[in-house]
Coordinates of C-alpha atoms and ligand atoms in Angstrom, one line a residue:
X1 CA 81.2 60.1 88.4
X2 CA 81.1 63.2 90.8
X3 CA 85.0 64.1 92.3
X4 CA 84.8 63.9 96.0
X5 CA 85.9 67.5 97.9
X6 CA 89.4 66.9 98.8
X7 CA 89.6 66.0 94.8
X8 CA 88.4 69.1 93.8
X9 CA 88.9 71.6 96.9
X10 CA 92.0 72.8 95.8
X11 CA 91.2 73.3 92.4
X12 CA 88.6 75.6 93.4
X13 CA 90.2 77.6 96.1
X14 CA 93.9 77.4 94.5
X15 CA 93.8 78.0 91.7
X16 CA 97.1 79.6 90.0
X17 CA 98.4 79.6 86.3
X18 CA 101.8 80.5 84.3
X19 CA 101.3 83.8 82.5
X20 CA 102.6 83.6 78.7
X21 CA 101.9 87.0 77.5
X22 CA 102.5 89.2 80.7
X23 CA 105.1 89.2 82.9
X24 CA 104.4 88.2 86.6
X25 CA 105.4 91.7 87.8
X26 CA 103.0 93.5 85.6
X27 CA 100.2 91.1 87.0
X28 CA 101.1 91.6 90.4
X29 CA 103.5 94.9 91.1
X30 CA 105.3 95.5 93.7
X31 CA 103.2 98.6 94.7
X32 CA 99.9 97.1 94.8
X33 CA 100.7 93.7 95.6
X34 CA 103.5 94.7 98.5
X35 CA 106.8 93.2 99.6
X36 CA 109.1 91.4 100.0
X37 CA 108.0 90.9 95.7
X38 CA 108.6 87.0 95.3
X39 CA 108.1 84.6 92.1
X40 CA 104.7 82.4 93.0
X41 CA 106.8 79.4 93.5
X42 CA 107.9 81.1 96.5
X43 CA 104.1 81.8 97.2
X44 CA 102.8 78.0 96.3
X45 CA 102.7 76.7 99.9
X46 CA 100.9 79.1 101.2
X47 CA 97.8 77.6 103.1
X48 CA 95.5 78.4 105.9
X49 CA 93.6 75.6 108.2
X50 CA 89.5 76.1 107.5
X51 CA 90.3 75.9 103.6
X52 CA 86.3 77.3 102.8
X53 CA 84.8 76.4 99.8
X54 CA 82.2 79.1 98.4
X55 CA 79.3 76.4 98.9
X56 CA 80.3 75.9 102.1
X57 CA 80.7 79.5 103.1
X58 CA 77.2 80.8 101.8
X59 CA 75.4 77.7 103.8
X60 CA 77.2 78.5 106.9
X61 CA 76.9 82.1 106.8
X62 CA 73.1 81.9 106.2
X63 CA 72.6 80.4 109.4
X64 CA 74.6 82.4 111.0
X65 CA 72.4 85.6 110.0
X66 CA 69.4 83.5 110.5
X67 CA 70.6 83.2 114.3
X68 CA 71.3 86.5 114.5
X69 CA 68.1 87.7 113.4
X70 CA 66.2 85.2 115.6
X71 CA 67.7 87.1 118.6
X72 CA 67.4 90.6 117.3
X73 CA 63.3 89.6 117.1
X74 CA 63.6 88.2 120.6
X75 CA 65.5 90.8 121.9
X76 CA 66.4 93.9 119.8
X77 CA 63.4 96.2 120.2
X78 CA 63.4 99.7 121.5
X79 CA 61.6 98.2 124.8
X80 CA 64.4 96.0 125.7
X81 CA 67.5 98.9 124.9
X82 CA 65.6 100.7 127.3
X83 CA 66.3 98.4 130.3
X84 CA 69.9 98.9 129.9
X85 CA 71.6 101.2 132.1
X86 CA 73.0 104.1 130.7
X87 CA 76.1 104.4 131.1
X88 CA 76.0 100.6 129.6
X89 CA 74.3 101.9 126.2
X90 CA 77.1 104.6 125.8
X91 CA 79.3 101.5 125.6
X92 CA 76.9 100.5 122.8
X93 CA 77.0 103.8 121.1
X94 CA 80.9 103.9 121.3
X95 CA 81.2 100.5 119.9
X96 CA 78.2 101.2 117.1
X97 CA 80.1 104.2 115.6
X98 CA 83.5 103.0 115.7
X99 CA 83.5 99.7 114.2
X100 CA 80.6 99.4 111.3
X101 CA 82.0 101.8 108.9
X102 CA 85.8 101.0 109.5
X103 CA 84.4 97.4 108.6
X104 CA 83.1 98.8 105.3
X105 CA 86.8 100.1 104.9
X106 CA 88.0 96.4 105.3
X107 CA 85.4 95.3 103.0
X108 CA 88.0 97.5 100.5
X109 CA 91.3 95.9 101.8
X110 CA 90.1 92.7 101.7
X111 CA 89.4 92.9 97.8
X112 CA 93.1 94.5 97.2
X113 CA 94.5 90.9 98.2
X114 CA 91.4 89.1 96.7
X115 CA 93.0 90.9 93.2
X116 CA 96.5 91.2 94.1
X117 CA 97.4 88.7 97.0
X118 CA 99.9 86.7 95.4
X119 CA 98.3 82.9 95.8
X120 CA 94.9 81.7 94.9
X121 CA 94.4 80.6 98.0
X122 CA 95.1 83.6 99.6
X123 CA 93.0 85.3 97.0
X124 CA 89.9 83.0 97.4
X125 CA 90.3 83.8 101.3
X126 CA 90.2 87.8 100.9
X127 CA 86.9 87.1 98.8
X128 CA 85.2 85.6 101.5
X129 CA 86.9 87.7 104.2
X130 CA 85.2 91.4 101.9
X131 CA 81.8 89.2 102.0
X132 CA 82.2 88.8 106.0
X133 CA 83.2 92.5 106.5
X134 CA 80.5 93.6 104.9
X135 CA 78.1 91.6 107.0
X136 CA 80.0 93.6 110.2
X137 CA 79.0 96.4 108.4
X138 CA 75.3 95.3 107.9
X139 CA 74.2 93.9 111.1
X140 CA 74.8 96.9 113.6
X141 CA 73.8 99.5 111.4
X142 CA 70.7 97.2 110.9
X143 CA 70.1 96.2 114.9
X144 CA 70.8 99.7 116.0
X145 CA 68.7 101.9 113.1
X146 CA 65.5 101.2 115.0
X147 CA 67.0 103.1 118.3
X148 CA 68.0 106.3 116.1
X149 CA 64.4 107.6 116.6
X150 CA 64.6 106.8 120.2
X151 CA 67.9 108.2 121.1
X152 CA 69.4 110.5 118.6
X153 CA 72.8 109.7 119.6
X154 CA 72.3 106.4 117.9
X155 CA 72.6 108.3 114.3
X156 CA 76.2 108.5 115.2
X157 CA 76.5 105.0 114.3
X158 CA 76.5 105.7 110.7
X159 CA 77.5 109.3 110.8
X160 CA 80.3 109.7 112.8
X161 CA 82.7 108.4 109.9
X162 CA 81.2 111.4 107.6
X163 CA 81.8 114.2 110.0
X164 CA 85.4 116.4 111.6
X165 CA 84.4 115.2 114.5
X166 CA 87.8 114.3 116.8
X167 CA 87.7 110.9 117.7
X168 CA 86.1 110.5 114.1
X169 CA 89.5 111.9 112.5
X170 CA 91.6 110.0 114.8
X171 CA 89.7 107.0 113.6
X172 CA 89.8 107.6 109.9
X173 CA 93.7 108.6 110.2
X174 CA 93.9 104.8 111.8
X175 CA 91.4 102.9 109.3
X176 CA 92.2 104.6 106.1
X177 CA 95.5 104.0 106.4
X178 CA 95.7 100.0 107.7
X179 CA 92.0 99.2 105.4
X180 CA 91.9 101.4 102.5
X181 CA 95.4 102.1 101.6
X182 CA 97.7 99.3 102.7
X183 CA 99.0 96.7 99.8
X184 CA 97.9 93.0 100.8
X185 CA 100.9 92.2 102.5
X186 CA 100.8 95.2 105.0
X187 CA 97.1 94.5 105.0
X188 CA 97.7 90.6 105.9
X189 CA 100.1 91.5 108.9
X190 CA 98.6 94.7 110.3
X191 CA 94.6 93.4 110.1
X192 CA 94.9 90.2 110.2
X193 CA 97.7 89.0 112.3
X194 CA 98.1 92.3 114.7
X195 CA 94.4 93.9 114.7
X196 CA 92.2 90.4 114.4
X197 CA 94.3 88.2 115.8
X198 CA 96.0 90.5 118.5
X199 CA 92.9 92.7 119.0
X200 CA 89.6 91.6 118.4
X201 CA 89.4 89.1 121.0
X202 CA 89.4 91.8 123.0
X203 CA 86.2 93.5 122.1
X204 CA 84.3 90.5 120.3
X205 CA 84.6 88.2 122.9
X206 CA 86.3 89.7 126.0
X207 CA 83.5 92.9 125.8
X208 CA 80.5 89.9 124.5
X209 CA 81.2 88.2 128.0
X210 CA 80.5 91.5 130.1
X211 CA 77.5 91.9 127.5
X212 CA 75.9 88.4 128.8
X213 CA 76.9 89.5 132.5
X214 CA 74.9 93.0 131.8
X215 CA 72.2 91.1 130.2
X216 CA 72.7 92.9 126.8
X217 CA 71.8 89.5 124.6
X218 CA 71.4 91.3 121.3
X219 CA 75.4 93.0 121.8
X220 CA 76.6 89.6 123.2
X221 CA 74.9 87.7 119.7
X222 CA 75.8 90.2 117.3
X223 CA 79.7 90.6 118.3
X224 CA 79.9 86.9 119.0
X225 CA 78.6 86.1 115.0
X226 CA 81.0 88.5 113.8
X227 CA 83.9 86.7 115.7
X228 CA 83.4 83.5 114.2
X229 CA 83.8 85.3 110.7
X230 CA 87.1 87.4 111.7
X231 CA 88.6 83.7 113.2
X232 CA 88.5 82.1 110.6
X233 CA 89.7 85.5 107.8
X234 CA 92.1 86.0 110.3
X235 CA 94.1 82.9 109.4
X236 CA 95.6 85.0 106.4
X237 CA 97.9 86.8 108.7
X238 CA 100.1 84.4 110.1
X239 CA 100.6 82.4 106.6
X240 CA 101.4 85.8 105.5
X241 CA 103.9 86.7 108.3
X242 CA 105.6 83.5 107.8
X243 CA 106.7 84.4 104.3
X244 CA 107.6 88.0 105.1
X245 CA 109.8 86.2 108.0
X246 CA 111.5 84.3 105.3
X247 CA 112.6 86.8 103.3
X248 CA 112.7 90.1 105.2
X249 CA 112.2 89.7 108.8
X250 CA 112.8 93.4 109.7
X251 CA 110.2 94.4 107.4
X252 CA 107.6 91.7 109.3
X253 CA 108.7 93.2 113.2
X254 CA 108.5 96.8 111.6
X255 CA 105.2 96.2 110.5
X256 CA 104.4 94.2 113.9
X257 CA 105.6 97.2 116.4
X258 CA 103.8 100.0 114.1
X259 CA 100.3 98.5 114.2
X260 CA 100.3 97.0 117.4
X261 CA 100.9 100.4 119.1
X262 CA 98.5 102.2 116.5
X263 CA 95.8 99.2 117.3
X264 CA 96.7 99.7 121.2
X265 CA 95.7 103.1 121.0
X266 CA 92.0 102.3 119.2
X267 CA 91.2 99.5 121.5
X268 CA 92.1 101.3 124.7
X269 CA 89.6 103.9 123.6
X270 CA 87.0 101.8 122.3
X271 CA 87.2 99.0 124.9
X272 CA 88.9 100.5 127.6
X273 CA 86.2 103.2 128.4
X274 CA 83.7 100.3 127.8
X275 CA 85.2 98.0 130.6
X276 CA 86.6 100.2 133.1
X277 CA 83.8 102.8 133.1
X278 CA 80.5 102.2 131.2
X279 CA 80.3 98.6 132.5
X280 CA 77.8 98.9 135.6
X281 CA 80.1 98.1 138.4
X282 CA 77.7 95.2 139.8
X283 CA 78.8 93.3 136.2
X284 CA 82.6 94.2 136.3
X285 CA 84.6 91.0 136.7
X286 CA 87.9 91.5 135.0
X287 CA 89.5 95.3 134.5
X288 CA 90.5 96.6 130.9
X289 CA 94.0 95.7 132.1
X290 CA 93.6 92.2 133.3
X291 CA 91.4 91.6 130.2
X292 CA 94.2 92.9 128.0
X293 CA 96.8 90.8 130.1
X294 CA 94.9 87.6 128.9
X295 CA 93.8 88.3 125.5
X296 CA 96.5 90.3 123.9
X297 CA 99.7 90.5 126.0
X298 CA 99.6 86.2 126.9
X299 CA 98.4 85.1 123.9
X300 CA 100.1 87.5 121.0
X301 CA 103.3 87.3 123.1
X302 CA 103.3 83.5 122.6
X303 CA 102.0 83.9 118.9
X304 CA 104.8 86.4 118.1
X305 CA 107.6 83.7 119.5
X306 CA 105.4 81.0 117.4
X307 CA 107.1 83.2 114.1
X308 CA 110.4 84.3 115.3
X309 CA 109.5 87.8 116.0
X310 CA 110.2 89.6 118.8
X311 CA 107.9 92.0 121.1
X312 CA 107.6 95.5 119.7
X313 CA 111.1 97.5 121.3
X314 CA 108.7 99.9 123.4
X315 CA 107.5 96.8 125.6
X316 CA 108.1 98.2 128.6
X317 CA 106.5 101.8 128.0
X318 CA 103.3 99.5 126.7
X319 CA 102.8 97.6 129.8
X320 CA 103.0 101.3 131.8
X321 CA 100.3 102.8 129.6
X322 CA 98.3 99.5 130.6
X323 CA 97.5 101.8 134.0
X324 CA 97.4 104.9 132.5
X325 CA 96.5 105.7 129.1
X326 CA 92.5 104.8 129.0
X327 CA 92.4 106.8 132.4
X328 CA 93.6 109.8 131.0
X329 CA 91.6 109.7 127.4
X330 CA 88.6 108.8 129.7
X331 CA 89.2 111.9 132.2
X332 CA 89.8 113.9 129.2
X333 CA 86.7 112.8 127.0
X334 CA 84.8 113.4 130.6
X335 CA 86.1 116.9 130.9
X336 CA 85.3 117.5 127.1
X337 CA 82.3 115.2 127.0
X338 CA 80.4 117.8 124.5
X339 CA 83.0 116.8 121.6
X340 CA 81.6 113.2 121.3
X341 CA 78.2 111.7 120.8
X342 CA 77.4 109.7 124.1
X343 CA 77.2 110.5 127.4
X344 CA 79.9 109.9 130.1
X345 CA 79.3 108.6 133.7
X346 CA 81.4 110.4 136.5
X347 CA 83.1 107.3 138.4
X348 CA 81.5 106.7 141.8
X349 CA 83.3 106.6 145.1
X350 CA 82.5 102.8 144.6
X351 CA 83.8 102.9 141.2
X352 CA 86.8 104.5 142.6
X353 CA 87.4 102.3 145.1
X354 CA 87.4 99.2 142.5
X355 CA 89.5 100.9 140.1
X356 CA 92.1 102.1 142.8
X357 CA 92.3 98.0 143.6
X358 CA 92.5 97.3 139.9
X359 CA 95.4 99.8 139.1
X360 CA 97.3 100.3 142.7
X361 CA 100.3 101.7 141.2
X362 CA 98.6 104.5 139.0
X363 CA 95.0 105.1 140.4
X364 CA 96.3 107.8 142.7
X365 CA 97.3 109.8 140.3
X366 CA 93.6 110.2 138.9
X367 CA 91.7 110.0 142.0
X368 CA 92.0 114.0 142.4
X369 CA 90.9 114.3 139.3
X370 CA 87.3 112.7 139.8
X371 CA 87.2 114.3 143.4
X372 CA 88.1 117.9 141.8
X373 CA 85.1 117.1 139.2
X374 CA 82.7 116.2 141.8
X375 CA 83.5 119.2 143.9
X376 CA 82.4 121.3 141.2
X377 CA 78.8 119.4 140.4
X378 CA 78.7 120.1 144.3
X379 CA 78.9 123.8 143.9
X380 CA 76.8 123.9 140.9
X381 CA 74.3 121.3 141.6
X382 CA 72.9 119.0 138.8
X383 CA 72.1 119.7 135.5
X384 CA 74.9 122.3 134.9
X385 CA 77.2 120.4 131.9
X386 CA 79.6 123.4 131.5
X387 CA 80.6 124.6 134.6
X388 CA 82.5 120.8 135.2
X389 CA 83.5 121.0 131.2
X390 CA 86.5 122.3 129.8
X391 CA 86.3 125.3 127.4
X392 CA 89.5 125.8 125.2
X393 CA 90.3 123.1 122.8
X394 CA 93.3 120.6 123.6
X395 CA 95.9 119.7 122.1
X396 CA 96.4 116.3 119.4
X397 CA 98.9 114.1 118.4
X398 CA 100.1 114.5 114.9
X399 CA 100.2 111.1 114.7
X400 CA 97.1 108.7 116.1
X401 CA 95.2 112.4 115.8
X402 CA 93.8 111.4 119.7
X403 CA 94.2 114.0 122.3
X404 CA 97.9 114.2 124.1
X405 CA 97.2 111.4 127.0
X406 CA 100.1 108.8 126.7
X407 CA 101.9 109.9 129.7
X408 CA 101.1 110.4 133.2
X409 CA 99.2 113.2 135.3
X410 CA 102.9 113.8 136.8
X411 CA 105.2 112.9 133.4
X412 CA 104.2 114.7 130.0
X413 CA 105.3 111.8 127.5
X414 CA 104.4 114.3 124.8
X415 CA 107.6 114.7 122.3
X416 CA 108.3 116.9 119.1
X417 CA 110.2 116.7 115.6
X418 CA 110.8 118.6 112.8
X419 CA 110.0 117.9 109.0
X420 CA 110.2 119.6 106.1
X421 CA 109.8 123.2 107.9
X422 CA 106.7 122.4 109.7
X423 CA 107.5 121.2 113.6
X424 CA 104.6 118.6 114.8
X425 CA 103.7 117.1 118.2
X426 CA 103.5 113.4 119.7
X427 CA 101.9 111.6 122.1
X428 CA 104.6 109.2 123.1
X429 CA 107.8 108.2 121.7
X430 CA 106.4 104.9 119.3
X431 CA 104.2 107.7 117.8
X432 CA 107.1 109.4 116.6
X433 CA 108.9 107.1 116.1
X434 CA 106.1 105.6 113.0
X435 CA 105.8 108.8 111.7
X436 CA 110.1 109.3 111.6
X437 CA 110.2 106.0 109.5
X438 CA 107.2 107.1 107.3
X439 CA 106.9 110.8 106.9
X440 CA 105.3 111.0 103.2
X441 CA 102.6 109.3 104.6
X442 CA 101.6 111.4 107.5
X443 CA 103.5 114.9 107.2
X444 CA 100.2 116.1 105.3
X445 CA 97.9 115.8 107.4
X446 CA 96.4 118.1 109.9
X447 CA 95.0 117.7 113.7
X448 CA 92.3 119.3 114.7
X449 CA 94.7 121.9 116.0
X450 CA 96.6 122.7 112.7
X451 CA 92.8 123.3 111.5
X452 CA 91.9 125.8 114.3
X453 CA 95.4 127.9 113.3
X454 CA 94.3 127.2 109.5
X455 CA 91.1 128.8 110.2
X456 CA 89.5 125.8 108.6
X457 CA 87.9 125.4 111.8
X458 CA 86.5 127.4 114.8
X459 CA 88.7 128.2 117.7
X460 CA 85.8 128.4 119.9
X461 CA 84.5 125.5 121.6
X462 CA 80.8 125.3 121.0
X463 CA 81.4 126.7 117.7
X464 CA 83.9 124.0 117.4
X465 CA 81.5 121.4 118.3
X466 CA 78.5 122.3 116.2
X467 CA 80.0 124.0 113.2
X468 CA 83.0 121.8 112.8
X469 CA 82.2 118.5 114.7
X470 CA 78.7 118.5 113.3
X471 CA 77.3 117.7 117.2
X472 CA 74.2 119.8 118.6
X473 CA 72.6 120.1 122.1
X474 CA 70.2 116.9 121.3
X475 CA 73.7 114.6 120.6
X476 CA 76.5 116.1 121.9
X477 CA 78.0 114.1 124.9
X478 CA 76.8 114.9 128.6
X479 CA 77.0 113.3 132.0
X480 CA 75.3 110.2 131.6
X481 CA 72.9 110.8 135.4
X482 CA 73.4 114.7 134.5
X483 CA 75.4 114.8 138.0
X484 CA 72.2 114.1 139.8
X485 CA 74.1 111.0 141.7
X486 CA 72.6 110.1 145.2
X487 CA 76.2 110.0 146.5
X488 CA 76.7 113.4 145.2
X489 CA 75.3 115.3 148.1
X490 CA 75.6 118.8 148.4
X491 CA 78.7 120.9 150.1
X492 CA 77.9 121.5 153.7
X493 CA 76.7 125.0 154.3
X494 CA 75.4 124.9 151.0
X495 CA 72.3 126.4 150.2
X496 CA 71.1 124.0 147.2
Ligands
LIG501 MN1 85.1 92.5 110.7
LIG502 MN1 88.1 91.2 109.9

């Protein structure tokens, strides 16, 4: 007689045994399997709600791909990327690079706990969450190959993880560390309770709804299938956190406050520049901020309360970088636009205007930023990328490796320390402060800036960005309309 499921569910997805030869520590140690190191007894309830079977999973993830790939033949040819607005595909190209590869990486993290994550069913979980990562992986480097020989830019969406490229050695500083070297438990609470759970909304569904306003179908399908995977894998987190709150809840809000900052600094890039200034303004409904006020501060606020935790202890300085930080990365990336591998728009009076509403406390202090830029496309007319570029290299924080931006255009939050003889450079206090309680994990590294002094890499800037950043005229980053904008109209008493 066949079992029914709930007879044999659990002795498929949970399965866990005494050891009579080995010692539970050898099986599992400490440094591969994380702390707080507990006997499985203290393990056996873990649980998470969708409780997969494999059966299940492969049926349901085939028609998921099926779906997918029904759209991408509707909708996913060369012809209908081409009716996108520009600026919009740059939004495309930021995402495309960013997140495949760093979902290879969690393809790697995923099978540390599926080895070493210290209950079967937590174990059976990370198998299926490496299978879904890899899938992230698959279907944008598969929907967006077909555009590479169409816009060369789009080969940055598998190289830019391979290259020295700036925002490519910020990003590898971040997803090495939280997907390729991070035991499960770190793993659990920093990917899936602070980067999926906090985070992802933010981008898979938040950035999916401005794709259907845009009319981008194939971006809107392909984040939304992936979301459905990282909701349910997601689930490990919080049974994870509420163990590590158990037994060592200092440990849980340390690891809590370091990622959420870290993942506040990649999302603000990735998303932020995406919302607030490659969105065409006709499809804008919510700002970066108001979007991040709903999915993230709301909800993860109320989920960190749900476990006992409390917010990360630089709240307040947070919710200031809300208006500021993405403005400043994004005037910076604009001023240096030839260091990264899609094209930036220069923010319309209109654009202005919205933004100004969106952020009334901080806008002012970047209006005079965008009028200085346009004055100088007026003076040298369109077409003319370096005379509206910056030409020495900047400087980097020695921690999140992103340019120095986490203050304001009137308050430098940029702060130093010394360690171990060698003096290094912050962004903002929470960056510092990571690296103060962690320093044999980051004092080794260099920024793009240690590298130029090195003479590992070229003080120049062009040299910089073709030698070093592996970037040439054809893919290097340029003002998305090439400042031929209609509201751009010459100086008076000018003779263009
Ligand atoms: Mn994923
Ligand atoms: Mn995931």
């Amino acid at each position: 007689m066949l079992l029914k499921r709930h007879e044999w569910l659990d002795l498929a997805r949970k399965l866990d045994w005494q050891y009579s030869y080995v010692a539970e520590r050898d099986v599992f140690p400490e440094a591969m399997s994380g702390r707080p190191w507990l006997e499985h007894a203290e393990w056996s309830d873990w649980d998470e709600p969708y409780r997969t079977s494999y059966a299940e999973y492969v049926a349901t993830q085939h028609e998921k791909e099926a779906a997918v790939h029904a759209v991408r033949d509707a909708v996913g040819r060369v012809a209908d990327f081409e009716r996108h607005d520009r600026a919009w595909l740059s939004a495309l190209k930021l995402h495309a690079a960013t997140l495949p590869l760093a979902e290879f990486a969690a393809v790697v993290g995923n099978l540390r706990a599926a080895r070493f994550g210290r209950d079967g069913a937590w174990r059976t979980m990370a198998t299926l969450g490496a299978l879904d990562e890899l899938r992230h992986t698959q279907i944008p480097l598969t929907v967006l190959h077909d555009l590479v020989a169409w816009d060369p830019q789009f080969d940055w969406t598998h190289r830019l993880f391979h290259t020295n490229e700036w925002v490519a050695i910020a990003a590898r500083h971040f997803a090495d560390e939280l997907l390729l070297l991070s035991n499960p438990v770190e793993f659990a609470v920093a990917t899936h309770f602070v980067f999926e759970t906090g985070f992802t909304n933010l981008q898979f569904v938040a950035l999916s709804a401005v794709a259907h306003a845009v009319g981008d179908r194939m971006f809107e399908k392909m984040v939304q299938s992936i979301q459905t995977d990282e909701a349910r894998h997601a689930q490990i987190g919080g049974a994870v956190v509420k163990k590590v709150c158990e037994h060592d809840r200092a440990y849980a809000q340390y690891l809590v406050d370091k990622w959420f900052w870290r993942s506040w600094h990649f999302f603000a890039v990735v998303t932020g520049f995406a919302m607030d200034y490659l969105t065409p303004l006709t499809h804008r409904k919510s700002s970066f901020r108001e979007f991040m006020q709903e999915w993230v501060l709301e909800q993860f606020e109320r989920t960190l309360r749900d476990y006992g935790l409390e917010r990360p202890w630089y709240w307040d300085e947070f919710e200031r970088s809300l208006g500021y930080y993405h403005h400043q990365v994004y005037a910076s990336a604009y001023s240096y636009r030839a260091t990264v591998w899609f094209d930036l728009p220069l923010p319309s009076p209109a654009e202005r205007a919205w933004l100004a509403e969106k952020y009334p406390e901080s806008w002012a202090d970047f209006a005079p930023i965008w009028e200085r830029v346009s004055d100088r496309w007026r003076a040298s007319g369109p077409g003319i990328e370096w005379y509206t570029h910056g030409v020495t290299p900047v400087g980097f924080c020695s921690l999140c490796q992103l340019v120095l931006s986490a203050g304001t255009p009137r308050k430098n939050s940029a702060c130093v320390r010394d360690h171990g003889g060698r003096r290094y450079i912050f962004c903002s206090a929470p960056c510092a402060w990571i690296f103060e309680h962690e320093p044999e994990r980051y004092a080794a590294h260099h920024t793009v800036v240690d590298r130029i002094l090195a003479g590992e890499a070229p003080a120049n800037l062009i040299a910089l960005v073709r030698d070093y950043f592996g970037l040439d005229e054809a893919t290097w980053g340029k003002d998305s309309s090439r400042g031929r904008y209609p509201w751009l109209a010459p100086a008076v008493g000018s003779a263009k």
